[in-house]
Amino acid sequence: MAQREAVIPATTTRRLWTWFHRLASPRYFYELAGRLIPWFGWAAAVLLAAGLYGGLWLAPPDYQQGDAYRIIFIHVPAAWMSLFAYVAMAGAGFIGLVWRIKLAEVVARACAPLGASFTLLALCTGSLWGKPMWGAYWVWDARLTSELVLLFLYLGYIALDAAIEDRRKAARATSVLALVGVVDIPIIHYSVEWWHTLHQGPTVFKLGGPSISLDMLVPLLLMVVAFKLFFFAMMLVRARTEVLEREVNSAWVREVVGEP
Amino acid sequence: MTPKRRRRLIFAVLLVSGIGTAVALGAYAFRQNLFYFYSPTQVAEGDAPRNHVFRVGGLVEKGSVKRDGMTVHFVVTDTEKSVPIVYTGILPDLFREGQGIVAEGRLNRSGEFVATQVLAKHDSTYMPPEVARALKRAHEREAAAARAKLAQEAARAAGAGGR
Amino acid sequence: MKSFHEFITMGGFAFYVWTSYAIFAAIFAWNVIQPLVHRRRVRERLARRLRRMQP
């Protein structure tokens, strides 16, 4: 009995490993991503339209902030995705660094411009929200400062990547930078709990459930899912392009590029 | 796992944990500076700087706001201690009694905080105005019921004591 | 929203709300257009290179 139990997970693990190895093969990844991108992209577009309609038109104004709170529907998804993209980038960089899987290096690099965009968007919308509500475009509290540091981490990553000619060496250097910067992620997340900040605490994920009414929460969650799908779609587009560039000497790329 | 991979893995893990520890220690050492504002309790206990600019944050005490032209006097509290504040200028839209605010300025000789800037700190609750009104009404009813119950119990206790 | 006018004025916060959404639209548009343009350029470059290598 005990023996059988041990055997089953072993085969599952092996199957997972085979799948993982196949996924890591550039050609398999290129084809799979090519099939996934339209699904992710169009789903993101539909959810984005629904979220915007729900957030800008259907949702009621807030009891304190009136219509100014509607910035939340892009600010919060952008801020969450700025963290998610960084964790994805550093995670892929870690795999690339330890196991030298080329595909992981490609994925890590593809996350950077998207993550930087989300961070910039979160900072700009936060600033435009802060002025009418707090009374200032910018304050140096822990939440805002750590998010600004995240933008500089992304920009540093992109600059370092551009400065090194050799792709493998660039991947190694940028992955180390990404791993060093990981420390900023929990700081951003917990800053509103660890220190007195002007920025308010969490709304959606907290003890006792979300403190936001349902007709506001639904469009917010639609936007969150839309942002995530958008990230995956465009990250895969970027990664596919780089796979082509890196694998230019293999026969399948010649076939792909040769196609009209 | 090959020794090479294990070496790289150890390098990556040490890198992350090393930087993490360094930043955690740094944040602990400078934690005072990481507070965007001091609470009225910290001010009362003398933790806030005496002779230079700092920020104080808390709730605007109900009934404490007195306007005198462009100058506003109000009291900020963290429900334990409070700090009187005087400010001249335009207040943010969200400034009202019971609202969280952060004021920047310094203490004068008489212990009043002379603010040069007042920022509103809004809470993380979002709801339509009708819901907020309904909640407030329900809250008031609940409070009234609780008061009535307390009075009743007090009366009963007094009655029992008298007997 | 009760009317189109209310939607446009955003209760007096039109500048902040609509500037935010404009920045959002611009950043998203750039994130769609840039990778697609880059992809086309790379494919053209690789195709040229392959043609040169094997005429």
CSV table of C-alpha atoms in Angstrom, one decimal:
chain,number,residue,atom,x,y,z
A,1,MET,CA,0.0,0.0,0.0
A,2,ALA,CA,2.7,2.4,1.1
A,3,GLN,CA,4.7,1.4,-2.0
A,4,ARG,CA,1.8,2.2,-4.4
A,5,GLU,CA,1.4,5.6,-2.8
A,6,ALA,CA,5.0,6.3,-3.4
A,7,VAL,CA,4.8,5.2,-7.1
A,8,ILE,CA,1.9,7.5,-8.1
A,9,PRO,CA,3.5,10.8,-7.2
A,10,ALA,CA,6.7,9.7,-8.8
A,11,THR,CA,5.1,9.2,-12.2
A,12,THR,CA,3.1,12.4,-11.9
A,13,THR,CA,6.4,14.2,-11.1
A,14,ARG,CA,8.1,12.6,-14.0
A,15,ARG,CA,5.2,13.6,-16.3
A,16,LEU,CA,5.4,17.1,-15.0
A,17,TRP,CA,9.1,17.1,-15.6
A,18,THR,CA,8.7,15.9,-19.2
A,19,TRP,CA,6.1,18.6,-19.8
A,20,PHE,CA,8.4,21.2,-18.2
A,21,HIS,CA,11.2,20.1,-20.5
A,22,ARG,CA,9.0,20.2,-23.5
A,23,LEU,CA,7.8,23.7,-22.5
A,24,ALA,CA,11.4,24.7,-22.2
A,25,SER,CA,12.1,23.7,-25.8
A,26,PRO,CA,12.0,27.0,-27.8
A,27,ARG,CA,10.0,25.5,-30.7
A,28,TYR,CA,7.3,24.0,-28.5
A,29,PHE,CA,7.0,27.3,-26.5
A,30,TYR,CA,6.8,29.3,-29.7
A,31,GLU,CA,3.9,27.3,-31.1
A,32,LEU,CA,2.1,27.0,-27.7
A,33,ALA,CA,2.4,30.8,-27.1
A,34,GLY,CA,1.3,31.5,-30.6
A,35,ARG,CA,-1.9,29.6,-29.9
A,36,LEU,CA,-2.5,31.2,-26.5
A,37,ILE,CA,-1.8,34.9,-27.3
A,38,PRO,CA,-5.1,35.5,-29.3
A,39,TRP,CA,-7.2,33.9,-26.4
A,40,PHE,CA,-5.4,36.0,-23.7
A,41,GLY,CA,-5.5,39.1,-25.8
A,42,TRP,CA,-9.2,39.0,-26.8
A,43,ALA,CA,-10.3,37.9,-23.3
A,44,ALA,CA,-8.3,40.8,-21.9
A,45,ALA,CA,-10.0,43.2,-24.4
A,46,VAL,CA,-13.5,42.0,-23.5
A,47,LEU,CA,-12.9,42.1,-19.7
A,48,LEU,CA,-11.3,45.5,-20.1
A,49,ALA,CA,-14.4,46.8,-21.9
A,50,ALA,CA,-16.7,45.3,-19.3
A,51,GLY,CA,-14.6,46.6,-16.4
A,52,LEU,CA,-14.5,50.1,-17.8
A,53,TYR,CA,-18.2,50.2,-18.5
A,54,GLY,CA,-18.9,48.9,-15.0
A,55,GLY,CA,-16.4,51.2,-13.3
A,56,LEU,CA,-17.0,54.4,-15.2
A,57,TRP,CA,-20.8,54.2,-15.9
A,58,LEU,CA,-22.6,51.6,-13.7
A,59,ALA,CA,-20.8,51.9,-10.4
A,60,PRO,CA,-22.2,54.5,-8.0
A,61,PRO,CA,-20.1,57.4,-6.7
A,62,ASP,CA,-18.3,56.9,-3.4
A,63,TYR,CA,-19.8,58.3,-0.2
A,64,GLN,CA,-16.6,60.3,0.6
A,65,GLN,CA,-14.7,60.7,-2.6
A,66,GLY,CA,-17.6,61.2,-5.1
A,67,ASP,CA,-16.5,60.3,-8.6
A,68,ALA,CA,-12.7,60.8,-8.0
A,69,TYR,CA,-12.5,57.3,-6.6
A,70,ARG,CA,-13.1,55.9,-10.1
A,71,ILE,CA,-9.3,56.1,-10.6
A,72,ILE,CA,-9.2,53.0,-8.4
A,73,PHE,CA,-10.2,50.8,-11.4
A,74,ILE,CA,-6.8,51.4,-13.1
A,75,HIS,CA,-4.7,52.4,-10.1
A,76,VAL,CA,-5.2,49.2,-8.1
A,77,PRO,CA,-4.8,46.7,-11.0
A,78,ALA,CA,-1.7,48.6,-12.2
A,79,ALA,CA,-0.2,48.5,-8.7
A,80,TRP,CA,-0.9,44.8,-8.2
A,81,MET,CA,0.5,44.0,-11.6
A,82,SER,CA,3.6,46.0,-11.0
A,83,LEU,CA,4.4,43.6,-8.1
A,84,PHE,CA,3.2,40.5,-10.0
A,85,ALA,CA,5.4,41.3,-13.0
A,86,TYR,CA,8.4,41.8,-10.8
A,87,VAL,CA,7.9,38.5,-9.0
A,88,ALA,CA,7.5,36.8,-12.4
A,89,MET,CA,10.6,38.5,-13.7
A,90,ALA,CA,12.7,37.6,-10.7
A,91,GLY,CA,11.3,34.1,-10.6
A,92,ALA,CA,12.1,33.4,-14.2
A,93,GLY,CA,15.5,35.1,-13.7
A,94,PHE,CA,16.2,32.7,-10.8
A,95,ILE,CA,15.4,29.6,-12.9
A,96,GLY,CA,17.5,31.0,-15.7
A,97,LEU,CA,20.4,31.7,-13.3
A,98,VAL,CA,20.4,28.3,-11.5
A,99,TRP,CA,19.4,25.9,-14.3
A,100,ARG,CA,20.5,28.0,-17.3
A,101,ILE,CA,17.2,27.5,-19.1
A,102,LYS,CA,17.3,29.9,-22.0
A,103,LEU,CA,13.5,30.2,-22.1
A,104,ALA,CA,13.4,31.4,-18.5
A,105,GLU,CA,15.9,34.2,-19.5
A,106,VAL,CA,13.7,35.1,-22.4
A,107,VAL,CA,10.6,35.3,-20.2
A,108,ALA,CA,12.3,37.3,-17.5
A,109,ARG,CA,13.5,39.9,-20.1
A,110,ALA,CA,9.9,40.1,-21.6
A,111,CYS,CA,8.4,41.0,-18.2
A,112,ALA,CA,10.6,44.1,-17.6
A,113,PRO,CA,9.0,46.7,-20.0
A,114,LEU,CA,5.5,45.6,-19.0
A,115,GLY,CA,6.3,45.8,-15.3
A,116,ALA,CA,7.8,49.2,-15.7
A,117,SER,CA,4.7,50.3,-17.6
A,118,PHE,CA,2.4,49.1,-14.8
A,119,THR,CA,4.6,50.8,-12.2
A,120,LEU,CA,4.6,54.1,-14.1
A,121,LEU,CA,0.8,53.8,-14.5
A,122,ALA,CA,0.3,53.1,-10.8
A,123,LEU,CA,2.5,56.1,-9.8
A,124,CYS,CA,0.8,58.5,-12.3
A,125,THR,CA,-2.8,57.5,-11.4
A,126,GLY,CA,-1.9,57.5,-7.7
A,127,SER,CA,-0.6,61.0,-8.0
A,128,LEU,CA,-3.7,62.2,-9.9
A,129,TRP,CA,-5.8,60.6,-7.2
A,130,GLY,CA,-3.8,62.1,-4.4
A,131,LYS,CA,-4.1,65.7,-5.4
A,132,PRO,CA,-7.9,66.0,-5.1
A,133,MET,CA,-8.2,63.6,-2.1
A,134,TRP,CA,-5.2,64.1,0.1
A,135,GLY,CA,-4.3,67.6,-1.1
A,136,ALA,CA,-0.9,66.7,-2.7
A,137,TYR,CA,0.4,65.1,-5.9
A,138,TRP,CA,3.2,63.4,-4.1
A,139,VAL,CA,4.3,62.7,-0.5
A,140,TRP,CA,7.4,60.8,0.6
A,141,ASP,CA,5.6,58.1,2.6
A,142,ALA,CA,6.8,54.5,2.7
A,143,ARG,CA,4.2,53.2,0.2
A,144,LEU,CA,4.9,55.8,-2.5
A,145,THR,CA,8.6,55.8,-2.0
A,146,SER,CA,9.0,52.0,-2.2
A,147,GLU,CA,6.8,51.9,-5.4
A,148,LEU,CA,9.1,54.6,-6.9
A,149,VAL,CA,12.1,52.4,-6.0
A,150,LEU,CA,10.4,49.6,-7.9
A,151,LEU,CA,10.2,51.8,-11.0
A,152,PHE,CA,14.0,52.5,-10.7
A,153,LEU,CA,14.6,48.7,-10.3
A,154,TYR,CA,12.8,48.1,-13.5
A,155,LEU,CA,14.6,50.9,-15.3
A,156,GLY,CA,17.9,49.7,-13.9
A,157,TYR,CA,17.1,46.2,-15.2
A,158,ILE,CA,16.3,47.5,-18.7
A,159,ALA,CA,19.4,49.7,-18.8
A,160,LEU,CA,21.7,46.9,-17.6
A,161,ASP,CA,20.2,44.5,-20.2
A,162,ALA,CA,20.7,47.1,-23.0
A,163,ALA,CA,24.3,47.7,-21.9
A,164,ILE,CA,25.5,44.1,-22.3
A,165,GLU,CA,25.9,42.8,-25.8
A,166,ASP,CA,26.1,39.0,-25.0
A,167,ARG,CA,22.6,37.7,-24.3
A,168,ARG,CA,23.6,35.0,-21.9
A,169,LYS,CA,25.9,37.3,-19.9
A,170,ALA,CA,23.2,40.0,-19.9
A,171,ALA,CA,20.6,37.5,-18.6
A,172,ARG,CA,23.0,36.5,-15.7
A,173,ALA,CA,23.6,40.1,-14.7
A,174,THR,CA,20.0,41.3,-14.9
A,175,SER,CA,18.8,38.2,-13.0
A,176,VAL,CA,21.1,39.0,-10.1
A,177,LEU,CA,19.8,42.6,-10.1
A,178,ALA,CA,16.2,41.3,-10.2
A,179,LEU,CA,16.9,39.0,-7.2
A,180,VAL,CA,18.5,41.8,-5.3
A,181,GLY,CA,15.4,44.0,-5.9
A,182,VAL,CA,13.0,41.3,-4.7
A,183,VAL,CA,13.4,42.7,-1.2
A,184,ASP,CA,11.3,45.7,-2.3
A,185,ILE,CA,8.2,43.6,-3.0
A,186,PRO,CA,7.3,42.8,0.6
A,187,ILE,CA,8.2,46.3,1.6
A,188,ILE,CA,5.7,47.8,-0.8
A,189,HIS,CA,3.1,45.3,0.2
A,190,TYR,CA,3.4,45.7,3.9
A,191,SER,CA,4.4,49.4,4.1
A,192,VAL,CA,0.9,50.5,4.9
A,193,GLU,CA,0.8,48.1,7.9
A,194,TRP,CA,4.4,48.5,9.2
A,195,TRP,CA,4.6,52.2,9.2
A,196,HIS,CA,2.3,55.2,9.5
A,197,THR,CA,1.7,56.2,5.9
A,198,LEU,CA,-0.6,58.7,4.2
A,199,HIS,CA,-1.6,55.9,1.8
A,200,GLN,CA,-4.6,54.0,3.1
A,201,GLY,CA,-4.5,50.3,4.0
A,202,PRO,CA,-5.7,47.4,1.9
A,203,THR,CA,-9.3,47.3,0.8
A,204,VAL,CA,-9.8,44.0,-1.0
A,205,PHE,CA,-7.6,41.5,0.8
A,206,LYS,CA,-8.0,42.0,4.5
A,207,LEU,CA,-9.4,40.5,7.6
A,208,GLY,CA,-13.2,40.5,7.6
A,209,GLY,CA,-13.4,40.7,3.8
A,210,PRO,CA,-13.3,43.5,1.3
A,211,SER,CA,-14.5,46.9,2.5
A,212,ILE,CA,-15.9,47.9,-0.9
A,213,SER,CA,-19.5,47.6,-2.1
A,214,LEU,CA,-20.2,44.9,-4.6
A,215,ASP,CA,-21.1,47.1,-7.5
A,216,MET,CA,-17.6,48.7,-7.2
A,217,LEU,CA,-15.8,45.4,-6.4
A,218,VAL,CA,-17.0,43.6,-9.5
A,219,PRO,CA,-15.6,46.1,-12.1
A,220,LEU,CA,-12.4,46.3,-10.0
A,221,LEU,CA,-11.9,42.5,-10.2
A,222,LEU,CA,-12.8,42.5,-13.9
A,223,MET,CA,-10.1,45.0,-14.5
A,224,VAL,CA,-7.6,43.0,-12.3
A,225,VAL,CA,-8.2,39.9,-14.4
A,226,ALA,CA,-8.0,41.9,-17.7
A,227,PHE,CA,-4.7,43.5,-16.7
A,228,LYS,CA,-3.3,40.0,-15.9
A,229,LEU,CA,-4.4,38.5,-19.2
A,230,PHE,CA,-3.1,41.6,-21.0
A,231,PHE,CA,0.3,41.1,-19.2
A,232,PHE,CA,0.5,37.4,-20.3
A,233,ALA,CA,-0.5,38.2,-23.9
A,234,MET,CA,2.0,40.9,-24.4
A,235,MET,CA,4.7,39.2,-22.4
A,236,LEU,CA,4.3,36.1,-24.7
A,237,VAL,CA,4.5,38.3,-27.8
A,238,ARG,CA,7.8,39.8,-26.6
A,239,ALA,CA,9.1,36.4,-25.6
A,240,ARG,CA,8.2,34.8,-29.0
A,241,THR,CA,10.1,37.5,-30.8
A,242,GLU,CA,13.2,36.9,-28.8
A,243,VAL,CA,13.0,33.2,-29.2
A,244,LEU,CA,13.1,33.7,-33.0
A,245,GLU,CA,16.1,36.0,-32.6
A,246,ARG,CA,18.0,33.6,-30.4
A,247,GLU,CA,17.2,30.4,-32.4
A,248,VAL,CA,17.8,31.9,-35.8
A,249,ASN,CA,20.2,29.1,-36.7
A,250,SER,CA,17.7,26.3,-36.2
A,251,ALA,CA,15.7,24.8,-39.1
A,252,TRP,CA,12.3,25.6,-37.6
A,253,VAL,CA,13.0,29.3,-37.4
A,254,ARG,CA,14.0,29.3,-41.0
A,255,GLU,CA,10.6,27.8,-41.8
A,256,VAL,CA,8.8,30.3,-39.6
A,257,VAL,CA,10.6,33.3,-40.9
A,258,GLY,CA,10.4,32.0,-44.5
A,259,GLU,CA,6.6,32.0,-44.3
A,260,PRO,CA,5.0,35.1,-45.9
B,1,MET,CA,21.3,18.4,-9.0
B,2,THR,CA,24.8,18.9,-10.3
B,3,PRO,CA,27.3,20.5,-8.0
B,4,LYS,CA,27.5,23.5,-10.4
B,5,ARG,CA,23.7,24.0,-10.2
B,6,ARG,CA,23.8,23.6,-6.5
B,7,ARG,CA,26.5,26.3,-6.2
B,8,ARG,CA,24.4,28.7,-8.3
B,9,LEU,CA,21.3,27.9,-6.2
B,10,ILE,CA,23.1,28.6,-3.0
B,11,PHE,CA,24.5,31.8,-4.5
B,12,ALA,CA,21.0,33.0,-5.5
B,13,VAL,CA,19.5,32.0,-2.1
B,14,LEU,CA,22.3,33.7,-0.2
B,15,LEU,CA,22.0,36.8,-2.4
B,16,VAL,CA,18.3,37.2,-1.7
B,17,SER,CA,18.5,36.4,2.0
B,18,GLY,CA,21.6,38.6,2.5
B,19,ILE,CA,20.1,41.6,0.9
B,20,GLY,CA,16.8,40.9,2.7
B,21,THR,CA,18.6,40.8,6.1
B,22,ALA,CA,20.6,44.0,5.4
B,23,VAL,CA,17.4,45.9,4.3
B,24,ALA,CA,15.5,44.6,7.3
B,25,LEU,CA,18.2,45.7,9.7
B,26,GLY,CA,18.4,49.1,8.0
B,27,ALA,CA,14.7,49.6,8.1
B,28,TYR,CA,14.7,48.7,11.8
B,29,ALA,CA,17.5,51.1,12.6
B,30,PHE,CA,15.8,54.0,10.7
B,31,ARG,CA,12.2,53.0,11.6
B,32,GLN,CA,11.6,56.4,13.1
B,33,ASN,CA,12.3,58.1,9.8
B,34,LEU,CA,10.1,55.7,8.0
B,35,PHE,CA,7.0,56.9,9.9
B,36,TYR,CA,5.4,59.5,7.6
B,37,PHE,CA,3.8,61.1,10.7
B,38,TYR,CA,3.7,60.9,14.5
B,39,SER,CA,0.6,60.0,16.4
B,40,PRO,CA,-0.7,62.4,19.1
B,41,THR,CA,0.4,59.8,21.7
B,42,GLN,CA,4.0,60.0,20.4
B,43,VAL,CA,3.8,63.8,20.5
B,44,ALA,CA,2.4,63.8,24.1
B,45,GLU,CA,5.2,61.4,25.2
B,46,GLY,CA,7.8,63.7,23.7
B,47,ASP,CA,8.9,61.4,20.9
B,48,ALA,CA,8.3,64.1,18.2
B,49,PRO,CA,11.0,66.6,17.5
B,50,ARG,CA,10.8,69.7,19.6
B,51,ASN,CA,12.5,72.3,17.5
B,52,HIS,CA,12.0,71.3,13.9
B,53,VAL,CA,9.3,70.5,11.4
B,54,PHE,CA,7.5,67.2,11.7
B,55,ARG,CA,4.1,65.7,10.8
B,56,VAL,CA,1.3,64.7,13.1
B,57,GLY,CA,-1.6,62.5,12.0
B,58,GLY,CA,-4.9,61.4,13.6
B,59,LEU,CA,-8.6,62.0,13.5
B,60,VAL,CA,-10.2,65.4,13.6
B,61,GLU,CA,-12.0,65.5,16.9
B,62,LYS,CA,-15.8,66.0,16.6
B,63,GLY,CA,-16.9,69.5,17.5
B,64,SER,CA,-13.3,70.9,17.7
B,65,VAL,CA,-13.2,72.7,14.4
B,66,LYS,CA,-13.4,76.5,14.8
B,67,ARG,CA,-13.0,78.7,11.8
B,68,ASP,CA,-11.7,82.3,12.0
B,69,GLY,CA,-11.6,83.6,8.5
B,70,MET,CA,-8.8,81.7,6.7
B,71,THR,CA,-7.5,80.4,10.0
B,72,VAL,CA,-8.8,77.1,11.3
B,73,HIS,CA,-8.3,75.7,14.8
B,74,PHE,CA,-9.0,72.0,15.4
B,75,VAL,CA,-7.9,69.1,17.5
B,76,VAL,CA,-6.4,65.9,16.2
B,77,THR,CA,-6.7,62.7,18.3
B,78,ASP,CA,-5.8,59.1,18.2
B,79,THR,CA,-8.5,58.4,20.8
B,80,GLU,CA,-5.9,58.4,23.6
B,81,LYS,CA,-4.1,61.7,23.4
B,82,SER,CA,-4.8,64.8,21.3
B,83,VAL,CA,-2.9,67.7,19.8
B,84,PRO,CA,-4.5,71.2,19.1
B,85,ILE,CA,-3.7,72.4,15.6
B,86,VAL,CA,-3.9,75.8,14.0
B,87,TYR,CA,-3.7,76.2,10.2
B,88,THR,CA,-4.2,79.1,7.8
B,89,GLY,CA,-4.9,78.2,4.2
B,90,ILE,CA,-7.1,76.0,2.0
B,91,LEU,CA,-8.1,72.6,3.4
B,92,PRO,CA,-8.5,69.5,1.2
B,93,ASP,CA,-12.0,68.5,0.1
B,94,LEU,CA,-12.0,65.6,2.5
B,95,PHE,CA,-11.3,67.6,5.6
B,96,ARG,CA,-14.1,67.2,8.0
B,97,GLU,CA,-14.8,66.2,11.6
B,98,GLY,CA,-14.0,62.6,12.2
B,99,GLN,CA,-11.7,62.4,9.2
B,100,GLY,CA,-8.1,61.2,9.3
B,101,ILE,CA,-5.6,64.0,8.5
B,102,VAL,CA,-1.9,64.5,8.5
B,103,ALA,CA,-0.6,68.0,9.3
B,104,GLU,CA,3.0,69.3,8.7
B,105,GLY,CA,4.4,72.0,10.9
B,106,ARG,CA,5.9,72.5,14.3
B,107,LEU,CA,4.9,72.9,17.9
B,108,ASN,CA,4.9,76.4,19.3
B,109,ARG,CA,5.7,77.4,23.0
B,110,SER,CA,2.1,76.9,24.2
B,111,GLY,CA,2.0,73.3,22.8
B,112,GLU,CA,-0.2,74.2,19.8
B,113,PHE,CA,0.9,72.7,16.5
B,114,VAL,CA,1.2,75.3,13.8
B,115,ALA,CA,0.6,73.6,10.5
B,116,THR,CA,1.9,74.7,7.2
B,117,GLN,CA,0.2,72.0,5.2
B,118,VAL,CA,-2.8,69.8,6.0
B,119,LEU,CA,-3.4,66.5,4.0
B,120,ALA,CA,-6.5,64.3,4.3
B,121,LYS,CA,-6.0,60.6,4.9
B,122,HIS,CA,-8.9,58.8,3.5
B,123,ASP,CA,-10.0,55.3,4.7
B,124,SER,CA,-10.0,52.2,2.6
B,125,THR,CA,-13.7,51.8,2.6
B,126,TYR,CA,-15.7,52.4,-0.6
B,127,MET,CA,-19.5,52.5,-0.8
B,128,PRO,CA,-22.3,54.5,-2.4
B,129,PRO,CA,-23.6,57.5,-0.4
B,130,GLU,CA,-27.0,55.8,0.2
B,131,VAL,CA,-25.3,52.8,1.8
B,132,ALA,CA,-23.2,55.1,3.9
B,133,ARG,CA,-26.3,56.9,5.1
B,134,ALA,CA,-28.2,53.7,5.8
B,135,LEU,CA,-25.2,52.3,7.8
B,136,LYS,CA,-25.0,55.6,9.8
B,137,ARG,CA,-28.7,55.4,10.6
B,138,ALA,CA,-28.4,51.7,11.6
B,139,HIS,CA,-25.3,52.6,13.7
B,140,GLU,CA,-27.2,55.4,15.4
B,141,ARG,CA,-30.2,53.1,16.1
B,142,GLU,CA,-27.8,50.5,17.5
B,143,ALA,CA,-26.1,53.1,19.7
B,144,ALA,CA,-29.5,54.3,20.9
B,145,ALA,CA,-30.6,50.8,21.7
B,146,ALA,CA,-27.3,50.1,23.5
B,147,ARG,CA,-27.7,53.3,25.6
B,148,ALA,CA,-31.3,52.4,26.4
B,149,LYS,CA,-30.2,48.9,27.5
B,150,LEU,CA,-27.4,50.3,29.6
B,151,ALA,CA,-29.8,52.7,31.3
B,152,GLN,CA,-32.2,49.9,31.9
B,153,GLU,CA,-29.5,47.7,33.4
B,154,ALA,CA,-28.3,50.6,35.6
B,155,ALA,CA,-31.8,51.2,36.8
B,156,ARG,CA,-32.2,47.6,37.6
B,157,ALA,CA,-28.9,47.5,39.4
B,158,ALA,CA,-29.9,50.6,41.3
B,159,GLY,CA,-33.2,49.0,42.2
B,160,ALA,CA,-31.4,45.8,43.3
B,161,GLY,CA,-29.0,47.8,45.4
B,162,GLY,CA,-31.8,49.6,47.0
B,163,ARG,CA,-33.6,46.5,48.0
C,1,MET,CA,-24.1,57.7,-13.8
C,2,LYS,CA,-27.4,59.3,-14.4
C,3,SER,CA,-26.5,61.4,-17.5
C,4,PHE,CA,-23.9,61.8,-20.1
C,5,HIS,CA,-23.1,65.2,-18.7
C,6,GLU,CA,-22.4,63.7,-15.3
C,7,PHE,CA,-20.1,61.1,-16.9
C,8,ILE,CA,-18.1,63.9,-18.6
C,9,THR,CA,-17.8,66.2,-15.6
C,10,MET,CA,-17.1,63.3,-13.1
C,11,GLY,CA,-18.6,65.4,-10.3
C,12,GLY,CA,-15.9,68.1,-10.8
C,13,PHE,CA,-13.0,65.6,-10.8
C,14,ALA,CA,-13.0,65.4,-14.7
C,15,PHE,CA,-9.3,66.6,-14.9
C,16,TYR,CA,-8.0,64.0,-12.5
C,17,VAL,CA,-10.1,61.1,-13.6
C,18,TRP,CA,-9.8,61.6,-17.4
C,19,THR,CA,-6.1,62.4,-17.3
C,20,SER,CA,-5.6,59.1,-15.4
C,21,TYR,CA,-7.6,57.2,-18.0
C,22,ALA,CA,-5.8,58.9,-20.8
C,23,ILE,CA,-2.4,57.9,-19.4
C,24,PHE,CA,-3.8,54.3,-19.0
C,25,ALA,CA,-4.9,54.3,-22.7
C,26,ALA,CA,-1.5,55.6,-23.9
C,27,ILE,CA,0.5,53.2,-21.8
C,28,PHE,CA,-1.6,50.2,-22.9
C,29,ALA,CA,-1.5,51.3,-26.6
C,30,TRP,CA,2.3,51.6,-26.5
C,31,ASN,CA,2.5,48.1,-24.9
C,32,VAL,CA,0.4,46.6,-27.7
C,33,ILE,CA,2.0,48.5,-30.7
C,34,GLN,CA,5.7,48.4,-29.6
C,35,PRO,CA,6.0,44.6,-29.3
C,36,LEU,CA,4.0,44.0,-32.6
C,37,VAL,CA,6.1,46.5,-34.5
C,38,HIS,CA,9.3,45.1,-33.0
C,39,ARG,CA,8.2,41.5,-34.0
C,40,ARG,CA,7.6,42.6,-37.6
C,41,ARG,CA,11.0,44.3,-37.8
C,42,VAL,CA,12.8,41.2,-36.3
C,43,ARG,CA,11.0,38.8,-38.7
C,44,GLU,CA,11.9,41.0,-41.7
C,45,ARG,CA,15.6,41.3,-40.5
C,46,LEU,CA,15.8,37.5,-40.0
C,47,ALA,CA,14.2,36.8,-43.4
C,48,ARG,CA,16.7,39.1,-45.1
C,49,ARG,CA,19.6,37.5,-43.3
C,50,LEU,CA,18.4,34.0,-44.2
C,51,ARG,CA,18.0,35.0,-47.9
C,52,ARG,CA,21.5,36.3,-47.9
C,53,MET,CA,22.9,33.1,-46.4
C,54,GLN,CA,21.2,30.8,-48.8
C,55,PRO,CA,20.4,32.4,-52.2
